[in-house]
Amino acid sequence: MTVVALDLEGVLVPEIWISFAEKTGLEELKRTTRDEPDYRKLMNYRIDILKRENLKLKDIQETIASIRPLEGAKEFLDELRQSAQVVILSDTFEEFAKPLMKQLGWPTIFCNSLSVSADGTIEDIRMRQEEGKLRAVEAFRSIGFYTFAAGDSYNDLKMIRKADAGCLFRAPENILDENPDLRIFERYDEFLSYIKENIK
């Protein structure tokens, strides 16, 4: 049996922080894991900006409520789930993910959570586990699952390389340039076909 581990943002839904940056006009919030390999450093940077601008969790959640999955993402996911067990491995947060999971048909997601003060200020992140994507793929393999992993950012590379097979999906040029050995797909139909070729 195969477990397919997918990243969420950039693969199935738009980047939440880019959407929020566009809504608020804060260009500096467009920095994502496609740009910064150190996730904790990136989140500390984001939290500092939120505090400076007096932006609360509810402000981000209002933006998330308007986000829709990428065109074709749900259909891709529905078809893939007929052929393999699919788990979304994301560094996003429980407080962000629920409305997006509803639109995608409630797939399984492993993600992190936030430490939020009484007034809605995001104070810190609560990582489920450091390098959680990598550790999840290692765990699936340790109990006998053949694994396939895919994503688009720096924080996906370790899980892709640890999996039995994997690829990039709609990754930016800097990721491609640094990882020329990894296959890259831009369309869901080609992506789905490649995953199915690697399912055992």
CSV table of N, CA, C and O in Angstrom, one decimal, residues 2-94:
chain,number,residue,atom,x,y,z
A,2,THR,N,0.4,2.3,-0.7
A,2,THR,CA,1.2,3.5,-0.9
A,2,THR,C,0.5,4.6,-0.1
A,2,THR,O,-0.7,4.8,-0.1
A,3,VAL,N,1.3,5.4,0.6
A,3,VAL,CA,0.9,6.6,1.2
A,3,VAL,C,1.5,7.8,0.4
A,3,VAL,O,2.7,7.9,0.2
A,4,VAL,N,0.6,8.7,-0.1
A,4,VAL,CA,1.0,9.9,-0.8
A,4,VAL,C,1.0,11.0,0.2
A,4,VAL,O,-0.1,11.4,0.7
A,5,ALA,N,2.1,11.7,0.4
A,5,ALA,CA,2.2,12.8,1.3
A,5,ALA,C,2.3,14.1,0.4
A,5,ALA,O,3.3,14.2,-0.4
A,6,LEU,N,1.4,15.0,0.6
A,6,LEU,CA,1.3,16.2,-0.2
A,6,LEU,C,1.5,17.4,0.7
A,6,LEU,O,0.9,17.5,1.7
A,7,ASP,N,2.2,18.4,0.2
A,7,ASP,CA,2.2,19.7,0.8
A,7,ASP,C,0.8,20.4,0.5
A,7,ASP,O,0.1,19.9,-0.4
A,8,LEU,N,0.4,21.4,1.2
A,8,LEU,CA,-0.9,22.0,1.0
A,8,LEU,C,-0.8,23.3,0.2
A,8,LEU,O,-1.3,23.4,-0.9
A,9,GLU,N,-0.1,24.3,0.8
A,9,GLU,CA,-0.1,25.6,0.1
A,9,GLU,C,0.8,25.6,-1.1
A,9,GLU,O,1.9,25.1,-1.1
A,10,GLY,N,0.3,26.1,-2.2
A,10,GLY,CA,1.0,26.1,-3.5
A,10,GLY,C,0.8,24.8,-4.3
A,10,GLY,O,1.1,24.8,-5.5
A,11,VAL,N,0.3,23.8,-3.6
A,11,VAL,CA,0.0,22.5,-4.3
A,11,VAL,C,-1.5,22.3,-4.5
A,11,VAL,O,-2.0,21.9,-5.6
A,12,LEU,N,-2.2,22.6,-3.4
A,12,LEU,CA,-3.7,22.4,-3.4
A,12,LEU,C,-4.5,23.7,-3.3
A,12,LEU,O,-5.6,23.8,-3.7
A,13,VAL,N,-3.9,24.6,-2.5
A,13,VAL,CA,-4.6,25.9,-2.3
A,13,VAL,C,-3.5,27.0,-2.4
A,13,VAL,O,-2.3,26.7,-2.4
A,14,PRO,N,-4.0,28.2,-2.7
A,14,PRO,CA,-3.0,29.3,-2.8
A,14,PRO,C,-2.3,29.5,-1.5
A,14,PRO,O,-2.7,29.1,-0.4
A,15,GLU,N,-1.2,30.2,-1.6
A,15,GLU,CA,-0.4,30.5,-0.4
A,15,GLU,C,-1.2,31.5,0.5
A,15,GLU,O,-1.5,32.6,0.1
A,16,ILE,N,-1.4,31.1,1.7
A,16,ILE,CA,-2.3,31.9,2.7
A,16,ILE,C,-1.6,33.2,3.0
A,16,ILE,O,-2.3,34.3,2.9
A,17,TRP,N,-0.3,33.2,3.2
A,17,TRP,CA,0.3,34.5,3.6
A,17,TRP,C,0.4,35.5,2.4
A,17,TRP,O,0.4,36.7,2.6
A,18,ILE,N,0.5,35.0,1.2
A,18,ILE,CA,0.5,35.8,0.1
A,18,ILE,C,-0.9,36.5,-0.1
A,18,ILE,O,-1.0,37.7,-0.4
A,19,SER,N,-1.9,35.7,0.1
A,19,SER,CA,-3.3,36.2,0.0
A,19,SER,C,-3.5,37.3,1.1
A,19,SER,O,-4.1,38.3,0.8
A,20,PHE,N,-2.9,37.0,2.3
A,20,PHE,CA,-3.1,38.0,3.4
A,20,PHE,C,-2.3,39.2,3.1
A,20,PHE,O,-2.7,40.4,3.4
A,21,ALA,N,-1.1,39.1,2.5
A,21,ALA,CA,-0.3,40.2,2.2
A,21,ALA,C,-1.0,41.1,1.1
A,21,ALA,O,-1.0,42.3,1.2
A,22,GLU,N,-1.6,40.5,0.2
A,22,GLU,CA,-2.4,41.2,-0.9
A,22,GLU,C,-3.5,42.0,-0.2
A,22,GLU,O,-3.8,43.1,-0.6
A,23,LYS,N,-4.2,41.3,0.7
A,23,LYS,CA,-5.4,42.0,1.3
A,23,LYS,C,-4.9,43.2,2.2
A,23,LYS,O,-5.6,44.2,2.2
A,24,THR,N,-3.8,43.0,2.9
A,24,THR,CA,-3.4,44.1,3.8
A,24,THR,C,-2.5,45.1,3.2
A,24,THR,O,-2.3,46.2,3.7
A,25,GLY,N,-1.9,44.8,2.0
A,25,GLY,CA,-1.0,45.7,1.4
A,25,GLY,C,0.4,45.6,2.0
A,25,GLY,O,1.3,46.4,1.6
A,26,LEU,N,0.7,44.6,2.8
A,26,LEU,CA,2.0,44.4,3.4
A,26,LEU,C,2.8,43.5,2.6
A,26,LEU,O,2.8,42.3,2.8
A,27,GLU,N,3.6,44.1,1.7
A,27,GLU,CA,4.4,43.3,0.7
A,27,GLU,C,5.4,42.3,1.5
A,27,GLU,O,5.7,41.3,1.0
A,28,GLU,N,5.9,42.8,2.6
A,28,GLU,CA,6.8,41.9,3.3
A,28,GLU,C,6.3,40.6,3.8
A,28,GLU,O,7.0,39.7,4.0
A,29,LEU,N,5.0,40.5,3.9
A,29,LEU,CA,4.3,39.2,4.3
A,29,LEU,C,4.3,38.2,3.1
A,29,LEU,O,3.8,37.1,3.3
A,30,LYS,N,4.7,38.6,1.9
A,30,LYS,CA,4.7,37.7,0.8
A,30,LYS,C,5.9,36.7,0.9
A,30,LYS,O,6.0,35.8,0.1
A,31,ARG,N,6.8,36.9,1.8
A,31,ARG,CA,7.9,36.0,2.0
A,31,ARG,C,7.4,34.6,2.5
A,31,ARG,O,6.6,34.6,3.5
A,32,THR,N,7.7,33.5,1.8
A,32,THR,CA,7.2,32.2,2.2
A,32,THR,C,8.3,31.2,2.3
A,32,THR,O,9.5,31.5,2.1
A,33,THR,N,7.9,29.9,2.5
A,33,THR,CA,8.9,28.8,2.5
A,33,THR,C,9.6,28.6,1.1
A,33,THR,O,10.5,27.8,1.1
A,34,ARG,N,9.1,29.2,0.1
A,34,ARG,CA,9.8,29.2,-1.2
A,34,ARG,C,11.0,30.1,-1.2
A,34,ARG,O,11.9,30.0,-2.0
A,35,ASP,N,11.0,31.0,-0.2
A,35,ASP,CA,12.1,32.0,-0.1
A,35,ASP,C,13.1,31.7,1.1
A,35,ASP,O,14.3,32.0,1.0
A,36,GLU,N,12.5,31.3,2.2
A,36,GLU,CA,13.2,31.1,3.5
A,36,GLU,C,13.2,29.6,3.9
A,36,GLU,O,12.1,29.1,4.2
A,37,PRO,N,14.3,29.0,3.9
A,37,PRO,CA,14.4,27.6,4.3
A,37,PRO,C,14.1,27.3,5.8
A,37,PRO,O,13.6,26.3,6.2
A,38,ASP,N,14.4,28.3,6.7
A,38,ASP,CA,14.2,28.1,8.1
A,38,ASP,C,12.8,28.6,8.5
A,38,ASP,O,12.5,29.8,8.6
A,39,TYR,N,11.9,27.6,8.8
A,39,TYR,CA,10.5,27.9,9.0
A,39,TYR,C,10.3,28.7,10.3
A,39,TYR,O,9.5,29.6,10.3
A,40,ARG,N,11.0,28.3,11.3
A,40,ARG,CA,10.8,29.1,12.6
A,40,ARG,C,11.3,30.5,12.4
A,40,ARG,O,10.6,31.4,12.9
A,41,LYS,N,12.3,30.7,11.7
A,41,LYS,CA,12.8,32.1,11.4
A,41,LYS,C,11.7,32.9,10.7
A,41,LYS,O,11.4,34.0,10.9
A,42,LEU,N,11.2,32.2,9.7
A,42,LEU,CA,10.1,32.8,8.8
A,42,LEU,C,8.9,33.2,9.7
A,42,LEU,O,8.4,34.3,9.6
A,43,MET,N,8.5,32.3,10.6
A,43,MET,CA,7.3,32.6,11.4
A,43,MET,C,7.5,33.7,12.4
A,43,MET,O,6.7,34.5,12.7
A,44,ASN,N,8.7,33.7,13.0
A,44,ASN,CA,9.1,34.8,13.9
A,44,ASN,C,9.0,36.1,13.2
A,44,ASN,O,8.5,37.1,13.7
A,45,TYR,N,9.5,36.2,12.0
A,45,TYR,CA,9.4,37.4,11.1
A,45,TYR,C,8.0,37.8,10.9
A,45,TYR,O,7.6,39.0,11.0
A,46,ARG,N,7.1,36.8,10.6
A,46,ARG,CA,5.7,37.1,10.3
A,46,ARG,C,5.0,37.6,11.6
A,46,ARG,O,4.3,38.6,11.5
A,47,ILE,N,5.3,36.9,12.7
A,47,ILE,CA,4.6,37.3,14.0
A,47,ILE,C,5.0,38.7,14.4
A,47,ILE,O,4.2,39.5,14.8
A,48,ASP,N,6.3,39.1,14.2
A,48,ASP,CA,6.8,40.5,14.5
A,48,ASP,C,6.0,41.5,13.7
A,48,ASP,O,5.6,42.6,14.2
A,49,ILE,N,5.8,41.2,12.4
A,49,ILE,CA,5.0,42.1,11.5
A,49,ILE,C,3.6,42.2,12.0
A,49,ILE,O,3.0,43.3,12.1
A,50,LEU,N,3.0,41.1,12.3
A,50,LEU,CA,1.6,41.1,12.8
A,50,LEU,C,1.4,42.0,14.0
A,50,LEU,O,0.5,42.8,14.2
A,51,LYS,N,2.4,41.8,15.0
A,51,LYS,CA,2.3,42.6,16.2
A,51,LYS,C,2.5,44.1,15.9
A,51,LYS,O,1.8,44.9,16.5
A,52,ARG,N,3.5,44.4,15.1
A,52,ARG,CA,3.7,45.8,14.7
A,52,ARG,C,2.5,46.4,14.1
A,52,ARG,O,2.2,47.6,14.4
A,53,GLU,N,1.7,45.7,13.3
A,53,GLU,CA,0.6,46.2,12.6
A,53,GLU,C,-0.7,46.0,13.4
A,53,GLU,O,-1.8,46.4,12.9
A,54,ASN,N,-0.6,45.4,14.6
A,54,ASN,CA,-1.8,45.1,15.4
A,54,ASN,C,-2.8,44.2,14.7
A,54,ASN,O,-4.0,44.5,14.7
A,55,LEU,N,-2.3,43.3,13.9
A,55,LEU,CA,-3.2,42.3,13.2
A,55,LEU,C,-3.3,41.0,14.1
A,55,LEU,O,-2.4,40.5,14.6
A,56,LYS,N,-4.6,40.5,14.1
A,56,LYS,CA,-4.9,39.4,15.0
A,56,LYS,C,-5.2,38.2,14.2
A,56,LYS,O,-5.3,38.2,12.9
A,57,LEU,N,-5.4,37.0,14.9
A,57,LEU,CA,-5.7,35.8,14.2
A,57,LEU,C,-7.0,35.9,13.4
A,57,LEU,O,-7.0,35.4,12.2
A,58,LYS,N,-8.0,36.6,13.9
A,58,LYS,CA,-9.2,36.7,13.2
A,58,LYS,C,-9.0,37.5,11.8
A,58,LYS,O,-9.8,37.2,10.9
A,59,ASP,N,-8.1,38.4,11.7
A,59,ASP,CA,-7.8,39.1,10.5
A,59,ASP,C,-7.3,38.1,9.4
A,59,ASP,O,-7.7,38.2,8.2
A,60,ILE,N,-6.5,37.2,9.8
A,60,ILE,CA,-6.0,36.2,8.9
A,60,ILE,C,-7.1,35.2,8.5
A,60,ILE,O,-7.3,34.8,7.4
A,61,GLN,N,-7.9,34.8,9.5
A,61,GLN,CA,-9.0,33.9,9.3
A,61,GLN,C,-10.0,34.4,8.3
A,61,GLN,O,-10.6,33.7,7.5
A,62,GLU,N,-10.2,35.7,8.4
A,62,GLU,CA,-11.2,36.4,7.4
A,62,GLU,C,-10.7,36.3,6.0
A,62,GLU,O,-11.4,36.1,5.1
A,63,THR,N,-9.4,36.4,5.8
A,63,THR,CA,-8.8,36.2,4.5
A,63,THR,C,-8.9,34.8,4.0
A,63,THR,O,-9.3,34.5,2.9
A,64,ILE,N,-8.6,33.8,4.9
A,64,ILE,CA,-8.7,32.4,4.6
A,64,ILE,C,-10.1,32.0,4.2
A,64,ILE,O,-10.3,31.2,3.3
A,65,ALA,N,-11.1,32.7,4.8
A,65,ALA,CA,-12.5,32.4,4.5
A,65,ALA,C,-12.8,32.7,3.0
A,65,ALA,O,-13.8,32.1,2.4
A,66,SER,N,-12.0,33.5,2.4
A,66,SER,CA,-12.3,33.9,1.0
A,66,SER,C,-11.4,33.1,0.0
A,66,SER,O,-11.6,33.2,-1.2
A,67,ILE,N,-10.5,32.3,0.5
A,67,ILE,CA,-9.6,31.5,-0.3
A,67,ILE,C,-10.3,30.2,-0.9
A,67,ILE,O,-11.0,29.5,-0.1
A,68,ARG,N,-10.1,29.9,-2.1
A,68,ARG,CA,-10.7,28.7,-2.7
A,68,ARG,C,-9.5,27.8,-3.2
A,68,ARG,O,-8.4,28.4,-3.5
A,69,PRO,N,-9.7,26.5,-3.2
A,69,PRO,CA,-8.6,25.7,-3.7
A,69,PRO,C,-8.2,26.1,-5.1
A,69,PRO,O,-9.0,26.7,-5.9
A,70,LEU,N,-7.0,25.7,-5.5
A,70,LEU,CA,-6.5,26.0,-6.8
A,70,LEU,C,-7.4,25.2,-7.8
A,70,LEU,O,-7.9,24.1,-7.5
A,71,GLU,N,-7.5,25.8,-9.0
A,71,GLU,CA,-8.4,25.2,-10.0
A,71,GLU,C,-8.0,23.7,-10.3
A,71,GLU,O,-6.8,23.5,-10.7
A,72,GLY,N,-8.9,22.8,-10.2
A,72,GLY,CA,-8.6,21.4,-10.4
A,72,GLY,C,-8.1,20.6,-9.3
A,72,GLY,O,-7.9,19.4,-9.3
A,73,ALA,N,-7.8,21.3,-8.1
A,73,ALA,CA,-7.1,20.6,-7.0
A,73,ALA,C,-8.0,19.6,-6.4
A,73,ALA,O,-7.6,18.5,-6.0
A,74,LYS,N,-9.3,19.9,-6.2
A,74,LYS,CA,-10.2,19.0,-5.5
A,74,LYS,C,-10.4,17.7,-6.4
A,74,LYS,O,-10.4,16.6,-5.9
A,75,GLU,N,-10.6,17.9,-7.7
A,75,GLU,CA,-10.8,16.8,-8.6
A,75,GLU,C,-9.5,15.9,-8.6
A,75,GLU,O,-9.7,14.7,-8.6
A,76,PHE,N,-8.4,16.6,-8.6
A,76,PHE,CA,-7.1,15.8,-8.6
A,76,PHE,C,-7.1,15.0,-7.3
A,76,PHE,O,-6.8,13.8,-7.3
A,77,LEU,N,-7.4,15.6,-6.2
A,77,LEU,CA,-7.3,14.9,-4.9
A,77,LEU,C,-8.4,13.8,-4.8
A,77,LEU,O,-8.0,12.7,-4.3
A,78,ASP,N,-9.6,14.0,-5.3
A,78,ASP,CA,-10.6,13.0,-5.3
A,78,ASP,C,-10.2,11.8,-6.0
A,78,ASP,O,-10.4,10.6,-5.6
A,79,GLU,N,-9.6,12.0,-7.2
A,79,GLU,CA,-9.2,10.9,-8.0
A,79,GLU,C,-8.0,10.1,-7.4
A,79,GLU,O,-7.9,8.9,-7.4
A,80,LEU,N,-7.0,10.9,-6.9
A,80,LEU,CA,-5.8,10.3,-6.3
A,80,LEU,C,-6.2,9.4,-5.1
A,80,LEU,O,-5.7,8.3,-4.9
A,81,ARG,N,-7.2,9.9,-4.3
A,81,ARG,CA,-7.6,9.1,-3.1
A,81,ARG,C,-8.3,7.8,-3.4
A,81,ARG,O,-8.5,7.0,-2.6
A,82,GLN,N,-8.6,7.6,-4.7
A,82,GLN,CA,-9.2,6.3,-5.1
A,82,GLN,C,-8.1,5.3,-5.3
A,82,GLN,O,-8.3,4.1,-5.4
A,83,SER,N,-6.9,5.8,-5.4
A,83,SER,CA,-5.7,4.9,-5.8
A,83,SER,C,-4.7,4.7,-4.6
A,83,SER,O,-4.0,3.8,-4.6
A,84,ALA,N,-4.7,5.6,-3.7
A,84,ALA,CA,-3.8,5.6,-2.6
A,84,ALA,C,-4.3,6.3,-1.3
A,84,ALA,O,-5.2,7.1,-1.4
A,85,GLN,N,-3.7,6.0,-0.2
A,85,GLN,CA,-4.0,6.8,1.0
A,85,GLN,C,-3.2,8.1,0.9
A,85,GLN,O,-2.0,8.1,0.5
A,86,VAL,N,-3.9,9.2,1.1
A,86,VAL,CA,-3.3,10.5,0.9
A,86,VAL,C,-3.3,11.3,2.2
A,86,VAL,O,-4.4,11.3,2.9
A,87,VAL,N,-2.2,11.8,2.6
A,87,VAL,CA,-2.1,12.6,3.8
A,87,VAL,C,-1.5,13.9,3.4
A,87,VAL,O,-0.4,14.0,2.8
A,88,ILE,N,-2.1,15.0,3.9
A,88,ILE,CA,-1.5,16.3,3.6
A,88,ILE,C,-0.6,16.6,4.8
A,88,ILE,O,-1.0,16.6,6.0
A,89,LEU,N,0.7,16.9,4.5
A,89,LEU,CA,1.7,17.3,5.5
A,89,LEU,C,2.0,18.7,5.3
A,89,LEU,O,2.6,19.1,4.3
A,90,SER,N,1.6,19.5,6.3
A,90,SER,CA,1.7,21.0,6.1
A,90,SER,C,2.3,21.6,7.4
A,90,SER,O,2.0,21.2,8.5
A,91,ASP,N,3.0,22.7,7.1
A,91,ASP,CA,3.5,23.5,8.3
A,91,ASP,C,2.5,24.6,8.6
A,91,ASP,O,2.8,25.5,9.4
A,92,THR,N,1.3,24.6,8.0
A,92,THR,CA,0.3,25.6,8.4
A,92,THR,C,-0.2,25.2,9.8
A,92,THR,O,0.3,24.3,10.5
A,93,PHE,N,-1.4,25.8,10.2
A,93,PHE,CA,-1.8,25.6,11.5
A,93,PHE,C,-3.3,25.2,11.6
A,93,PHE,O,-4.1,25.5,10.7
A,94,GLU,N,-3.7,24.5,12.6
A,94,GLU,CA,-5.1,24.1,12.8
A,94,GLU,C,-6.0,25.2,12.7
A,94,GLU,O,-7.1,25.1,12.1
